[in-house]
mmCIF file of C-alpha atoms in Angstrom:
data_model
loop_
_atom_site.group_PDB
_atom_site.id
_atom_site.type_symbol
_atom_site.label_atom_id
_atom_site.label_comp_id
_atom_site.label_asym_id
_atom_site.label_seq_id
_atom_site.Cartn_x
_atom_site.Cartn_y
_atom_site.Cartn_z
ATOM 1 C CA MET A 242 76.669 83.196 96.932
ATOM 2 C CA ALA A 243 78.812 80.976 94.772
ATOM 3 C CA ALA A 244 82.484 81.266 95.682
ATOM 4 C CA LYS A 245 84.664 82.550 92.841
ATOM 5 C CA LYS A 246 88.148 81.495 91.830
ATOM 6 C CA ILE A 247 90.202 84.675 91.459
ATOM 7 C CA LEU A 248 93.632 85.144 89.903
ATOM 8 C CA MET A 249 95.961 87.832 91.293
ATOM 9 C CA LEU A 250 99.005 88.922 89.250
ATOM 10 C CA VAL A 251 101.836 90.099 91.503
ATOM 11 C CA GLY A 252 105.559 90.776 91.318
ATOM 12 C CA ASP A 253 108.486 92.034 93.348
ATOM 13 C CA PHE A 254 107.921 95.508 94.779
ATOM 14 C CA GLY A 255 104.211 95.497 94.146
ATOM 15 C CA GLU A 256 102.461 97.734 96.660
ATOM 16 C CA ASP A 257 102.143 95.913 99.995
ATOM 17 C CA TYR A 258 98.597 97.053 100.896
ATOM 18 C CA GLU A 259 97.347 96.597 97.331
ATOM 19 C CA ILE A 260 98.423 92.955 97.430
ATOM 20 C CA MET A 261 97.764 91.993 101.053
ATOM 21 C CA VAL A 262 94.419 93.710 101.624
ATOM 22 C CA PRO A 263 92.481 92.416 98.585
ATOM 23 C CA PHE A 264 94.077 88.964 98.916
ATOM 24 C CA GLN A 265 92.942 88.648 102.534
ATOM 25 C CA ALA A 266 89.580 90.388 102.071
ATOM 26 C CA LEU A 267 88.554 88.184 99.150
ATOM 27 C CA LEU A 268 89.560 85.067 101.105
ATOM 28 C CA ALA A 269 87.619 86.334 104.135
ATOM 29 C CA VAL A 270 84.342 86.464 102.206
ATOM 30 C CA GLY A 271 84.787 82.939 100.872
ATOM 31 C CA HIS A 272 86.506 83.307 97.508
ATOM 32 C CA THR A 273 89.603 81.380 96.411
ATOM 33 C CA VAL A 274 92.517 83.620 95.423
ATOM 34 C CA HIS A 275 95.603 82.364 93.591
ATOM 35 C CA ALA A 276 98.512 84.807 93.720
ATOM 36 C CA VAL A 277 101.056 84.178 90.967
ATOM 37 C CA CYS A 278 104.249 85.796 89.700
ATOM 38 C CA PRO A 279 106.158 85.115 86.471
ATOM 39 C CA GLY A 280 109.380 83.264 87.187
ATOM 40 C CA LYS A 281 108.302 82.124 90.660
ATOM 41 C CA LYS A 282 106.498 79.091 92.056
ATOM 42 C CA ALA A 283 103.976 78.458 94.803
ATOM 43 C CA GLY A 284 105.689 78.720 98.168
ATOM 44 C CA GLU A 285 108.208 81.291 96.973
ATOM 45 C CA SER A 286 107.844 84.925 98.034
ATOM 46 C CA ILE A 287 107.898 88.350 96.497
ATOM 47 C CA ALA A 288 109.154 91.508 98.164
ATOM 48 C CA THR A 289 106.555 94.236 98.528
ATOM 49 C CA ALA A 290 106.897 97.987 98.978
ATOM 50 C CA ILE A 291 104.814 100.369 101.072
ATOM 51 C CA HIS A 292 103.915 103.540 99.227
ATOM 52 C CA ASP A 293 102.778 106.443 101.362
ATOM 53 C CA PHE A 294 101.478 109.930 100.697
ATOM 54 C CA GLU A 295 103.551 112.254 102.871
ATOM 55 C CA GLY A 296 103.326 115.592 101.098
ATOM 56 C CA HIS A 297 106.026 115.077 98.477
ATOM 57 C CA GLN A 298 105.436 115.446 94.746
ATOM 58 C CA THR A 299 104.784 111.708 94.580
ATOM 59 C CA TYR A 300 104.538 108.797 97.003
ATOM 60 C CA SER A 301 107.415 107.698 99.212
ATOM 61 C CA GLU A 302 108.555 104.062 99.229
ATOM 62 C CA LYS A 303 109.552 101.844 102.142
ATOM 63 C CA PRO A 304 110.190 98.092 102.392
ATOM 64 C CA GLY A 305 107.035 96.048 102.843
ATOM 65 C CA HIS A 306 106.318 92.489 103.931
ATOM 66 C CA ARG A 307 107.312 89.282 102.160
ATOM 67 C CA PHE A 308 104.258 87.854 100.396
ATOM 68 C CA ALA A 309 104.082 84.103 99.768
ATOM 69 C CA LEU A 310 102.735 82.962 96.417
ATOM 70 C CA ASN A 311 100.187 80.162 96.560
ATOM 71 C CA ALA A 312 100.055 79.065 92.886
ATOM 72 C CA ASP A 313 102.421 78.611 89.935
ATOM 73 C CA PHE A 314 102.444 81.073 87.039
ATOM 74 C CA THR A 315 103.874 78.598 84.529
ATOM 75 C CA ASP A 316 100.962 76.170 84.492
ATOM 76 C CA LEU A 317 98.050 78.520 85.047
ATOM 77 C CA ARG A 318 95.086 78.486 82.707
ATOM 78 C CA PRO A 319 93.095 81.731 82.776
ATOM 79 C CA ASP A 320 89.932 79.931 81.629
ATOM 80 C CA GLN A 321 89.864 78.222 85.060
ATOM 81 C CA TYR A 322 89.403 81.572 86.831
ATOM 82 C CA ASP A 323 86.286 83.700 87.315
ATOM 83 C CA ALA A 324 88.003 87.050 87.894
ATOM 84 C CA LEU A 325 91.333 88.893 87.886
ATOM 85 C CA VAL A 326 92.976 91.305 90.361
ATOM 86 C CA ILE A 327 95.942 93.497 89.367
ATOM 87 C CA PRO A 328 97.592 95.345 92.273
ATOM 88 C CA GLY A 329 99.781 98.384 91.746
ATOM 89 C CA GLY A 330 103.210 99.396 92.911
ATOM 90 C CA ARG A 331 106.329 99.017 90.792
ATOM 91 C CA ALA A 332 105.646 95.437 89.669
ATOM 92 C CA PRO A 333 103.307 96.419 86.795
ATOM 93 C CA GLU A 334 106.091 98.352 85.027
ATOM 94 C CA TYR A 335 107.929 95.083 84.316
ATOM 95 C CA LEU A 336 105.036 92.589 84.431
ATOM 96 C CA ARG A 337 103.579 94.388 81.405
ATOM 97 C CA LEU A 338 106.629 93.310 79.408
ATOM 98 C CA ASN A 339 105.703 89.631 79.800
ATOM 99 C CA PRO A 340 103.663 88.391 76.795
ATOM 100 C CA LYS A 341 101.892 85.721 78.870
ATOM 101 C CA VAL A 342 100.747 88.348 81.404
ATOM 102 C CA LEU A 343 99.209 90.379 78.577
ATOM 103 C CA GLU A 344 97.588 87.265 77.082
ATOM 104 C CA ILE A 345 96.054 86.444 80.480
ATOM 105 C CA VAL A 346 94.663 89.978 80.860
ATOM 106 C CA ARG A 347 93.178 89.892 77.358
ATOM 107 C CA HIS A 348 91.447 86.593 78.174
ATOM 108 C CA PHE A 349 89.520 88.205 81.058
ATOM 109 C CA PHE A 350 88.390 91.107 78.889
ATOM 110 C CA THR A 351 87.452 88.938 75.903
ATOM 111 C CA ALA A 352 85.453 86.648 78.207
ATOM 112 C CA LYS A 353 83.950 89.712 79.981
ATOM 113 C CA LYS A 354 85.004 88.394 83.391
ATOM 114 C CA PRO A 355 85.383 90.778 86.369
ATOM 115 C CA VAL A 356 88.716 92.611 86.554
ATOM 116 C CA ALA A 357 89.909 94.840 89.407
ATOM 117 C CA ALA A 358 93.031 96.988 88.953
ATOM 118 C CA ILE A 359 94.401 99.612 91.290
ATOM 119 C CA CYS A 360 97.108 102.265 91.118
ATOM 120 C CA HIS A 361 99.849 101.318 88.612
ATOM 121 C CA GLY A 362 97.886 98.201 87.597
ATOM 122 C CA ALA A 363 96.618 100.368 84.744
ATOM 123 C CA GLN A 364 100.080 100.030 83.160
ATOM 124 C CA ILE A 365 99.330 96.362 82.520
ATOM 125 C CA LEU A 366 95.839 97.143 81.181
ATOM 126 C CA SER A 367 97.304 99.759 78.859
ATOM 127 C CA ALA A 368 100.004 97.405 77.562
ATOM 128 C CA ALA A 369 97.399 94.678 76.994
ATOM 129 C CA GLY A 370 95.387 97.047 74.800
ATOM 130 C CA VAL A 371 92.131 96.582 76.723
ATOM 131 C CA LEU A 372 91.343 100.182 77.684
ATOM 132 C CA GLU A 373 90.048 101.572 74.399
ATOM 133 C CA GLY A 374 86.637 103.114 75.059
ATOM 134 C CA ARG A 375 86.806 102.219 78.771
ATOM 135 C CA THR A 376 86.828 104.479 81.820
ATOM 136 C CA CYS A 377 89.757 103.697 84.107
ATOM 137 C CA SER A 378 91.165 105.222 87.260
ATOM 138 C CA ALA A 379 94.804 104.822 88.256
ATOM 139 C CA TYR A 380 97.527 106.585 90.173
ATOM 140 C CA PRO A 381 97.607 110.090 88.602
ATOM 141 C CA ALA A 382 101.098 109.501 87.130
ATOM 142 C CA CYS A 383 99.537 106.730 84.982
ATOM 143 C CA ARG A 384 96.967 109.044 83.403
ATOM 144 C CA ALA A 385 99.005 109.402 80.202
ATOM 145 C CA GLU A 386 99.185 105.625 79.781
ATOM 146 C CA VAL A 387 95.415 105.276 80.150
ATOM 147 C CA GLU A 388 94.854 108.026 77.581
ATOM 148 C CA VAL A 389 97.499 106.737 75.120
ATOM 149 C CA ALA A 390 95.662 103.389 75.277
ATOM 150 C CA LYS A 391 92.497 105.315 74.182
ATOM 151 C CA GLY A 392 90.853 104.973 77.585
ATOM 152 C CA THR A 393 89.130 107.734 79.516
ATOM 153 C CA TYR A 394 91.025 108.556 82.693
ATOM 154 C CA ALA A 395 88.714 108.847 85.713
ATOM 155 C CA ASP A 396 90.135 111.740 87.737
ATOM 156 C CA ILE A 397 88.544 110.816 91.062
ATOM 157 C CA ALA A 398 89.410 111.248 94.742
ATOM 158 C CA ILE A 399 92.242 109.092 96.076
ATOM 159 C CA ASP A 400 89.682 107.130 98.106
ATOM 160 C CA GLY A 401 87.215 106.666 95.239
ATOM 161 C CA ALA A 402 86.700 103.901 92.694
ATOM 162 C CA VAL A 403 84.960 103.572 89.349
ATOM 163 C CA THR A 404 83.217 100.662 87.650
ATOM 164 C CA ASP A 405 82.931 100.395 83.863
ATOM 165 C CA GLY A 406 81.117 97.172 83.030
ATOM 166 C CA ASN A 407 83.350 94.339 84.252
ATOM 167 C CA LEU A 408 86.280 96.661 85.110
ATOM 168 C CA VAL A 409 86.711 98.165 88.599
ATOM 169 C CA THR A 410 89.603 100.597 89.104
ATOM 170 C CA ALA A 411 90.908 102.984 91.735
ATOM 171 C CA PRO A 412 93.829 105.406 92.158
ATOM 172 C CA ALA A 413 95.586 103.857 95.198
ATOM 173 C CA TRP A 414 95.194 101.906 98.446
ATOM 174 C CA PRO A 415 93.190 104.611 100.286
ATOM 175 C CA ALA A 416 90.378 103.534 97.912
ATOM 176 C CA HIS A 417 90.238 99.951 99.208
ATOM 177 C CA PRO A 418 86.771 100.284 100.829
ATOM 178 C CA ALA A 419 85.191 101.677 97.646
ATOM 179 C CA TRP A 420 87.242 99.529 95.231
ATOM 180 C CA LEU A 421 86.630 96.257 97.027
ATOM 181 C CA ALA A 422 82.926 97.024 97.563
ATOM 182 C CA GLN A 423 82.458 97.709 93.844
ATOM 183 C CA PHE A 424 84.483 94.624 92.866
ATOM 184 C CA LEU A 425 82.439 92.418 95.210
ATOM 185 C CA GLN A 426 79.291 93.769 93.576
ATOM 186 C CA VAL A 427 80.608 92.947 90.076
ATOM 187 C CA LEU A 428 81.549 89.478 91.364
ATOM 188 C CA GLY A 429 77.984 89.004 92.603
ATOM 189 C CA THR A 430 79.159 88.622 96.201
ATOM 190 C CA ARG A 431 76.472 89.234 98.802
ATOM 191 C CA ILE A 432 77.430 89.997 102.381
ATOM 192 C CA THR A 433 74.584 89.991 104.858
ATOM 193 C CA LEU A 434 74.790 91.313 108.394
#
C-alpha cells in the first residue's frame, strides 16, 4: 500500500473524538496526516469539545482535550495532498465562513480525491457547494443544510456510514468503525492480519 498524505481541517471546539480518532487511526496504518486550522500555526493547539448522546433533544457538550496542530494553514497547497478529512463539532459552523477553506474543499472534489466528513462537517461541504447530486450523511440537525445544497441526506443509523464515489460521510463519532473502514477502502488502504 502506498502511504497517502491526508489533510485534516480542524478548529476550536471541533468534536474531540472526531479529530483525535481519525488522526491517530490514519497515522497508525501508515498515512501522513497534517492537521491545520485557519489563523493558527504548527505547534499551536485548538480546544476540542466532547459531544455525548445522553437522552436530551440534542447532544451535550463538555470540554475535550487540547489538540496540537502539526502543519500551517497559511502555506498549505491542497494539490500536495491525496485526501481530505473534515471532523464535526462546532468548528465547521465558522470554518465554512473562510473562503480559503471552501477553496480547499472544492479542490478535492474537482480533483476527485477521497474526502471523509463526519457530523457537522457537512456544513463545510454545503457551504462549498459540492453536495449537489451527492448522497451525504451528517448529524441529523444538518439535514436541512445537505438538502438546501441539493444533496440527498442519508438518514442512517448513528453508527453507520455511507460512501458516494470519493465521499465518505457519517452522522457522528459512534460511526467511526464504519466511517474509517469505508474511507480506508476509498483510499486504497489494505490491512492484512
